[in-house]
Amino acid sequence: MGFLFDSLLSVAVSIDCLTVSITMSNVSVKRKRLFVVLVSGCHFLFPYIGNVLMVTHFDLLTNVIDVVSGSIFFSLGLFNLFNSFSDQSKEVINQSVILIALLVSLDSLFIGLAVYDNTFGLSLLFSLMSLLFCLMGFFIGGEIEKVIGPFFHVVRGLIFIGFGTVILFS
């Protein structure tokens, strides 16, 4: 049951990578690579950091991370939604790749609190699963954008607002 549980846990932790990657399908290949490397790397490192930090500062970090990440996702969503109706360049995603990669990876930080054994194996599984979901998301997002065109920016904004709302109010 250990590998099955670890696999399901890695899917649960990495599934948000798929959704966020779909919304980022229009960024440059260079920024997609940066996003994938950062997300995979953070999904590998964050469980270790969680082991160290979360044991001593669990309550404080839980509240701060939820408020900050929820607010940023909500703000990105509003920005995308309002800019979808203007003729200006939609560069918010291009300029925020690092921030979004870190936000998407924060959930693996909390796994470090609960996982004391086989952290290396689980971290490696998180990293590989997030890599796979990011690549799938970029492909799916590219296909969706071809179909719905400029309306995709509205969809992106609504997805980010949804993420922010769920994080802030759950």
Backbone as JSON, one array per atom type, in Angstrom:
{
  "sequence": "MGFLFDSLLSVAVSIDCLTVSITMSNVSVKRKRLFVVLVSGCHFLFPYIGNVLMVTHFDLLTNVIDVVSGSIFFSLGLFNLFNSFSDQSKEVINQSVILIALLVSLDSLFIGLAVYDNTFGLSLLFSLMSLLFCLMGFFIGGEIEKVIGPFFHVVRGLIFIGFGTVILFS",
  "N": [[0.81, -1.19, 0.0], [2.12, 1.2, 0.38], [3.46, 2.31, -1.93], [1.27, 2.75, -3.62], [-0.27, 4.54, -2.08], [1.6, 6.66, -1.89], [1.77, 7.32, -4.61], [-0.86, 8.18, -5.2], [-0.96, 10.35, -3.46], [1.01, 11.97, -4.61], [-0.22, 12.57, -7.04], [-2.41, 14.03, -6.11], [-1.11, 16.23, -4.93], [0.11, 17.34, -7.13], [-1.79, 17.96, -9.06], [-2.76, 20.54, -9.36], [-0.79, 21.7, -10.85], [-1.37, 20.93, -13.44], [-3.73, 22.4, -14.08], [-2.85, 25.08, -13.78], [-0.8, 25.11, -15.66], [-2.26, 24.77, -18.0], [-3.46, 27.27, -18.17], [-1.26, 28.78, -18.72], [-0.41, 28.35, -21.28], [0.2, 30.03, -23.4], [2.62, 31.31, -22.97], [6.11, 31.94, -23.61], [8.4, 29.45, -24.9], [10.77, 29.39, -23.5], [10.01, 30.45, -21.01], [8.16, 28.53, -20.28], [9.83, 26.35, -19.89], [11.33, 27.32, -17.72], [9.28, 27.5, -15.81], [8.53, 24.75, -15.56], [10.93, 23.61, -14.61], [11.25, 25.03, -12.18], [8.84, 24.33, -10.81], [9.03, 21.52, -10.67], [11.46, 21.29, -9.28], [10.85, 22.65, -6.88], [8.77, 21.03, -5.95], [10.28, 18.88, -5.29], [12.08, 19.85, -3.33], [10.5, 21.19, -1.35], [9.11, 19.34, 0.46], [11.23, 18.57, 2.13], [11.97, 21.04, 3.26], [9.59, 21.53, 4.56], [9.68, 19.55, 6.55], [11.57, 20.64, 8.27], [10.7, 23.32, 8.9], [7.88, 23.3, 9.39], [7.28, 21.82, 11.64], [7.92, 23.38, 13.83], [6.65, 25.83, 13.37], [3.96, 25.58, 12.52], [1.16, 26.54, 12.71], [1.36, 29.35, 12.27], [2.62, 29.48, 9.7], [0.76, 28.11, 8.1], [-1.54, 29.79, 8.06], [-0.47, 32.21, 7.0], [0.59, 31.41, 4.49], [-1.73, 30.53, 3.16], [-3.3, 32.9, 3.02], [-1.6, 34.7, 1.61], [-1.0, 33.27, -0.83], [-3.6, 32.76, -1.79], [-4.56, 35.39, -2.12], [-2.81, 36.38, -4.08], [-3.3, 34.67, -6.29], [-6.02, 35.31, -6.7], [-5.8, 38.04, -7.33], [-4.24, 37.89, -9.68], [-6.1, 36.62, -11.27], [-8.19, 38.55, -11.45], [-6.77, 40.58, -12.76], [-6.16, 39.32, -15.22], [-8.77, 38.89, -16.13], [-9.87, 41.5, -16.39], [-8.03, 42.62, -18.17], [-8.52, 41.11, -20.4], [-10.41, 42.34, -21.85], [-9.22, 44.5, -22.97], [-6.98, 46.16, -25.29], [-4.36, 45.97, -24.67], [-1.12, 44.46, -24.15], [-0.96, 41.18, -22.88], [0.8, 40.41, -20.51], [1.05, 39.54, -17.9], [1.23, 36.92, -17.01], [3.61, 36.08, -18.18], [5.42, 37.66, -16.78], [5.21, 36.71, -14.23], [6.01, 34.1, -13.8], [7.81, 32.82, -12.05], [6.75, 33.42, -9.49], [4.21, 32.21, -9.7], [4.98, 29.55, -10.08], [6.14, 28.97, -7.59], [3.89, 29.31, -5.93], [2.2, 27.29, -6.84], [3.58, 25.13, -5.96], [3.5, 25.15, -3.21], [1.79, 23.46, -1.76], [3.13, 21.05, -1.5], [4.9, 21.63, 0.47], [3.56, 21.35, 2.89], [3.32, 18.63, 3.05], [5.7, 17.8, 4.03], [5.46, 17.99, 6.76], [3.97, 15.79, 7.56], [5.29, 13.58, 6.56], [7.81, 11.55, 7.44], [9.4, 9.42, 6.88], [11.07, 7.98, 4.08], [11.26, 10.35, 2.59], [12.83, 11.2, 0.46], [12.15, 9.46, -1.7], [9.4, 10.03, -1.97], [9.5, 12.77, -2.51], [10.84, 12.74, -4.95], [8.94, 11.41, -6.49], [6.85, 13.32, -6.34], [8.08, 15.39, -7.76], [8.46, 14.28, -10.34], [5.8, 13.72, -11.05], [4.66, 16.3, -11.01], [6.11, 17.44, -13.1], [5.19, 15.9, -15.28], [2.42, 16.58, -15.24], [2.6, 19.34, -15.73], [3.63, 19.41, -18.36], [1.58, 18.09, -19.73], [-0.48, 19.92, -19.24], [0.42, 22.23, -20.61], [0.23, 21.33, -23.24], [-2.54, 20.69, -23.48], [-3.65, 23.21, -22.88], [-2.68, 24.72, -25.04], [-4.11, 23.56, -27.15], [-6.74, 24.16, -26.38], [-6.65, 26.94, -26.47], [-6.36, 27.34, -29.19], [-8.88, 26.65, -30.05], [-10.77, 28.33, -28.66], [-9.67, 30.84, -28.79], [-9.22, 34.36, -28.29], [-10.94, 34.49, -26.12], [-9.87, 32.86, -24.28], [-8.33, 34.22, -22.42], [-10.17, 35.26, -20.66], [-11.12, 32.89, -19.55], [-8.76, 32.02, -18.32], [-8.47, 34.05, -16.38], [-10.76, 33.54, -14.81], [-10.14, 30.99, -13.85], [-7.87, 31.5, -12.25], [-9.06, 33.25, -10.38], [-10.84, 31.44, -9.25], [-9.01, 29.6, -8.06], [-7.82, 31.35, -6.18], [-10.06, 32.04, -4.61], [-10.86, 29.55, -3.56], [-8.58, 28.91, -2.03], [-8.48, 31.06, -0.22], [-10.97, 30.93, 1.12], [-11.38, 28.37, 2.12]],
  "CA": [[0.0, 0.0, 0.0], [2.98, 2.36, 0.46], [3.67, 2.95, -3.23], [-0.02, 3.22, -4.11], [-0.59, 5.75, -1.31], [2.52, 7.71, -2.34], [1.39, 7.71, -5.97], [-2.09, 8.97, -5.11], [-0.6, 11.6, -2.81], [1.74, 12.8, -5.58], [-1.21, 13.08, -7.99], [-3.19, 15.06, -5.42], [-0.27, 17.41, -4.72], [0.56, 17.89, -8.41], [-2.88, 18.2, -10.01], [-2.89, 21.98, -9.63], [0.17, 22.02, -11.91], [-2.07, 20.75, -14.71], [-4.63, 23.52, -14.3], [-2.09, 26.31, -13.97], [-0.09, 24.98, -16.94], [-3.23, 25.03, -19.06], [-3.66, 28.72, -18.29], [0.0, 29.4, -19.13], [0.0, 27.75, -22.55], [0.62, 31.02, -24.38], [3.91, 31.92, -22.66], [7.19, 31.49, -24.48], [8.99, 28.15, -24.57], [11.77, 29.65, -22.47], [9.31, 30.61, -19.73], [7.58, 27.22, -19.95], [10.93, 25.55, -19.33], [11.6, 27.86, -16.4], [8.17, 27.09, -14.95], [8.62, 23.31, -15.3], [12.1, 23.37, -13.75], [10.95, 25.54, -10.85], [7.79, 23.54, -10.17], [9.58, 20.19, -10.34], [12.46, 21.47, -8.23], [10.17, 22.99, -5.63], [8.06, 19.84, -5.48], [11.29, 18.0, -4.7], [12.7, 20.46, -2.14], [9.58, 21.66, -0.33], [8.86, 18.4, 1.56], [12.36, 18.66, 3.07], [11.82, 22.3, 3.99], [8.45, 21.33, 5.45], [10.13, 18.79, 7.71], [12.31, 21.51, 9.17], [9.96, 24.5, 9.33], [6.49, 23.14, 9.78], [7.16, 21.24, 12.98], [8.0, 24.42, 14.84], [5.85, 27.02, 13.04], [2.86, 25.09, 11.69], [-0.02, 27.41, 12.68], [1.7, 30.63, 11.65], [2.87, 29.3, 8.27], [-0.47, 27.71, 7.43], [-2.38, 30.97, 7.85], [0.22, 33.17, 6.14], [0.68, 30.87, 3.14], [-3.07, 30.54, 2.57], [-3.72, 34.27, 2.72], [-0.74, 35.27, 0.56], [-1.19, 32.6, -2.11], [-4.96, 33.02, -2.25], [-4.67, 36.78, -2.58], [-2.07, 36.55, -5.33], [-4.06, 34.02, -7.35], [-7.22, 36.1, -6.94], [-5.38, 39.26, -8.02], [-3.87, 37.52, -11.05], [-7.34, 36.34, -11.98], [-8.84, 39.82, -11.77], [-5.96, 41.28, -13.75], [-6.4, 38.66, -16.5], [-10.15, 39.09, -16.53], [-10.05, 42.87, -16.84], [-7.19, 42.86, -19.35], [-9.01, 40.38, -21.56], [-11.28, 43.25, -22.59], [-8.47, 45.64, -23.46], [-6.07, 45.86, -26.4], [-3.0, 45.96, -24.16], [-0.44, 43.16, -24.11], [-1.29, 40.39, -21.7], [2.09, 39.9, -20.09], [1.12, 39.26, -16.47], [1.67, 35.55, -16.81], [5.03, 36.04, -18.53], [6.21, 38.33, -15.76], [4.95, 36.11, -12.93], [6.25, 32.66, -13.88], [8.48, 32.35, -10.83], [5.79, 33.5, -8.4], [3.18, 31.18, -9.89], [5.61, 28.24, -9.84], [6.26, 28.8, -6.14], [2.56, 29.15, -5.36], [1.69, 25.97, -7.21], [4.36, 24.11, -5.24], [3.39, 25.3, -1.76], [1.1, 22.35, -1.11], [4.09, 20.0, -1.15], [5.56, 22.05, 1.7], [2.82, 20.8, 4.01], [3.55, 17.18, 3.11], [6.89, 17.61, 4.87], [5.05, 17.85, 8.16], [3.42, 14.46, 7.83], [6.14, 12.51, 6.03], [9.12, 11.49, 8.09], [10.19, 8.35, 6.28], [11.09, 7.94, 2.62], [11.03, 11.68, 2.04], [13.49, 11.29, -0.85], [11.32, 8.78, -2.7], [8.16, 10.78, -2.15], [9.85, 14.03, -3.17], [11.14, 12.41, -6.34], [7.64, 11.12, -7.11], [6.18, 14.62, -6.49], [8.77, 16.13, -8.8], [8.15, 13.67, -11.63], [4.37, 13.89, -11.33], [4.42, 17.7, -11.35], [6.67, 17.62, -14.43], [4.25, 15.3, -16.22], [1.2, 17.39, -15.29], [2.9, 20.62, -16.39], [3.74, 19.18, -19.8], [0.22, 17.82, -20.22], [-1.23, 21.16, -19.17], [0.83, 23.11, -21.71], [-0.33, 20.79, -24.48], [-4.0, 20.87, -23.44], [-3.92, 24.65, -22.97], [-2.44, 25.15, -26.43], [-5.24, 23.11, -27.96], [-7.93, 24.93, -25.98], [-6.49, 28.31, -26.96], [-6.63, 27.31, -30.63], [-10.32, 26.52, -30.26], [-11.57, 29.45, -28.17], [-9.0, 32.09, -29.15], [-9.03, 35.43, -27.31], [-11.77, 34.25, -24.94], [-9.06, 32.08, -23.35], [-7.85, 35.09, -21.35], [-11.26, 35.31, -19.67], [-11.1, 31.6, -18.87], [-7.58, 32.05, -17.45], [-8.79, 34.9, -15.25], [-11.72, 32.85, -13.96], [-9.43, 29.88, -13.18], [-7.07, 32.07, -11.16], [-9.99, 33.71, -9.35], [-11.3, 30.23, -8.58], [-7.93, 29.15, -7.17], [-7.71, 32.29, -5.06], [-11.25, 31.92, -3.76], [-10.78, 28.27, -2.84], [-7.51, 28.99, -1.04], [-8.83, 32.03, 0.81], [-12.2, 30.65, 1.88], [-11.57, 26.96, 2.51]],
  "C": [[0.86, 1.26, 0.0], [3.15, 3.06, -0.87], [2.36, 3.48, -3.8], [-0.43, 4.51, -3.4], [0.3, 6.91, -1.75], [2.16, 8.22, -3.73], [0.14, 8.58, -5.96], [-1.82, 10.33, -4.46], [0.13, 12.52, -3.79], [0.81, 13.34, -6.65], [-1.99, 14.22, -7.35], [-2.39, 16.35, -5.25], [0.06, 18.1, -6.04], [-0.55, 18.26, -9.37], [-3.08, 19.68, -10.3], [-1.89, 22.44, -10.69], [-0.49, 21.91, -13.28], [-2.94, 21.98, -15.02], [-3.87, 24.81, -14.58], [-1.32, 26.26, -15.29], [-1.02, 25.23, -18.12], [-3.39, 26.53, -19.26], [-2.41, 29.42, -18.8], [0.47, 28.91, -20.5], [0.5, 28.76, -23.57], [1.95, 31.7, -24.04], [4.98, 31.31, -23.56], [7.74, 30.14, -24.0], [10.03, 28.3, -23.46], [11.12, 29.75, -21.09], [8.61, 29.32, -19.32], [8.64, 26.33, -19.32], [11.27, 26.01, -17.91], [10.53, 27.41, -15.41], [8.28, 25.61, -14.58], [9.79, 22.99, -14.37], [11.82, 23.84, -12.32], [9.91, 24.7, -10.12], [8.33, 22.17, -9.77], [10.6, 20.29, -9.21], [11.84, 21.78, -6.88], [9.39, 21.8, -5.07], [9.03, 18.8, -4.89], [11.81, 18.56, -3.38], [11.72, 20.78, -1.02], [9.23, 20.63, 0.75], [9.99, 18.4, 2.6], [12.27, 19.93, 3.91], [10.66, 22.2, 4.98], [8.81, 20.56, 6.69], [10.8, 19.69, 8.73], [11.43, 22.62, 9.76], [8.61, 24.22, 9.97], [6.32, 22.56, 11.18], [7.13, 22.34, 14.04], [7.05, 25.6, 14.61], [4.59, 26.68, 12.24], [1.7, 26.08, 11.59], [0.25, 28.73, 11.96], [1.86, 30.47, 10.14], [1.62, 28.92, 7.51], [-1.33, 28.92, 7.11], [-1.74, 31.95, 6.86], [0.24, 32.68, 4.7], [-0.67, 30.89, 2.46], [-3.5, 31.94, 2.16], [-2.9, 34.86, 1.57], [-1.01, 34.61, -0.78], [-2.6, 32.82, -2.65], [-5.14, 34.42, -2.8], [-3.96, 36.99, -3.91], [-2.81, 35.89, -6.49], [-5.31, 34.83, -7.71], [-6.88, 37.37, -7.71], [-4.97, 38.98, -9.46], [-5.12, 37.25, -11.88], [-8.07, 37.61, -12.38], [-8.09, 40.57, -12.86], [-6.19, 40.66, -15.14], [-7.81, 38.92, -17.02], [-10.36, 40.5, -17.08], [-9.22, 43.18, -18.09], [-7.66, 42.1, -20.58], [-9.91, 41.26, -22.42], [-10.55, 44.46, -23.13], [-7.56, 45.2, -24.61], [-4.62, 45.8, -25.95], [-2.42, 44.56, -24.19], [-0.74, 42.45, -22.81], [-0.04, 39.68, -21.21], [2.15, 39.52, -18.63], [1.62, 37.85, -16.2], [3.16, 35.44, -17.11], [5.9, 36.63, -17.43], [6.09, 37.65, -14.39], [5.25, 34.62, -12.87], [6.86, 32.13, -12.58], [7.5, 32.35, -9.66], [4.73, 32.41, -8.51], [3.76, 29.8, -9.64], [5.75, 27.97, -8.35], [4.9, 28.57, -5.49], [1.98, 27.77, -5.64], [2.37, 24.88, -6.38], [4.18, 24.15, -3.73], [2.71, 24.12, -1.07], [2.04, 21.22, -0.74], [4.89, 20.35, 0.11], [4.88, 21.42, 2.91], [2.99, 19.29, 4.15], [4.76, 16.88, 3.99], [6.57, 17.46, 6.34], [4.66, 16.42, 8.48], [4.35, 13.33, 7.43], [7.51, 12.57, 6.68], [10.01, 10.4, 7.51], [10.04, 8.39, 4.77], [10.78, 9.3, 1.99], [11.66, 11.82, 0.67], [12.64, 10.66, -1.94], [10.04, 9.54, -3.01], [8.43, 12.11, -2.87], [10.15, 13.81, -4.65], [9.85, 12.12, -7.11], [6.84, 12.42, -7.33], [6.77, 15.38, -7.68], [8.42, 15.58, -10.19], [6.69, 13.86, -12.01], [4.06, 15.33, -11.71], [4.97, 18.02, -12.74], [5.71, 17.1, -15.49], [2.98, 16.13, -16.36], [1.43, 18.74, -15.95], [2.96, 20.44, -17.91], [2.37, 18.89, -20.42], [-0.61, 19.1, -20.26], [-0.87, 22.12, -20.29], [0.24, 22.63, -23.03], [-1.83, 21.04, -24.54], [-4.36, 22.34, -23.59], [-3.71, 25.19, -24.37], [-3.59, 24.76, -27.35], [-6.51, 23.9, -27.65], [-7.84, 26.35, -26.54], [-6.73, 28.39, -28.46], [-8.12, 27.32, -30.9], [-11.07, 27.79, -29.84], [-10.91, 30.82, -28.35], [-8.89, 33.1, -28.02], [-9.87, 35.25, -26.05], [-10.99, 33.47, -23.87], [-8.54, 32.93, -22.2], [-8.92, 35.26, -20.26], [-11.27, 34.02, -18.86], [-9.92, 31.55, -17.89], [-7.86, 32.87, -16.2], [-9.74, 34.2, -14.29], [-11.07, 31.68, -13.2], [-8.61, 30.42, -12.01], [-7.95, 32.6, -10.03], [-10.53, 32.53, -8.56], [-10.27, 29.68, -7.62], [-7.84, 30.04, -5.94], [-8.86, 32.17, -4.09], [-11.21, 30.66, -2.93], [-9.74, 28.34, -1.73], [-7.9, 29.92, 0.1], [-9.99, 31.59, 1.71], [-12.41, 29.19, 2.21], [-10.81, 26.65, 3.78]]
}
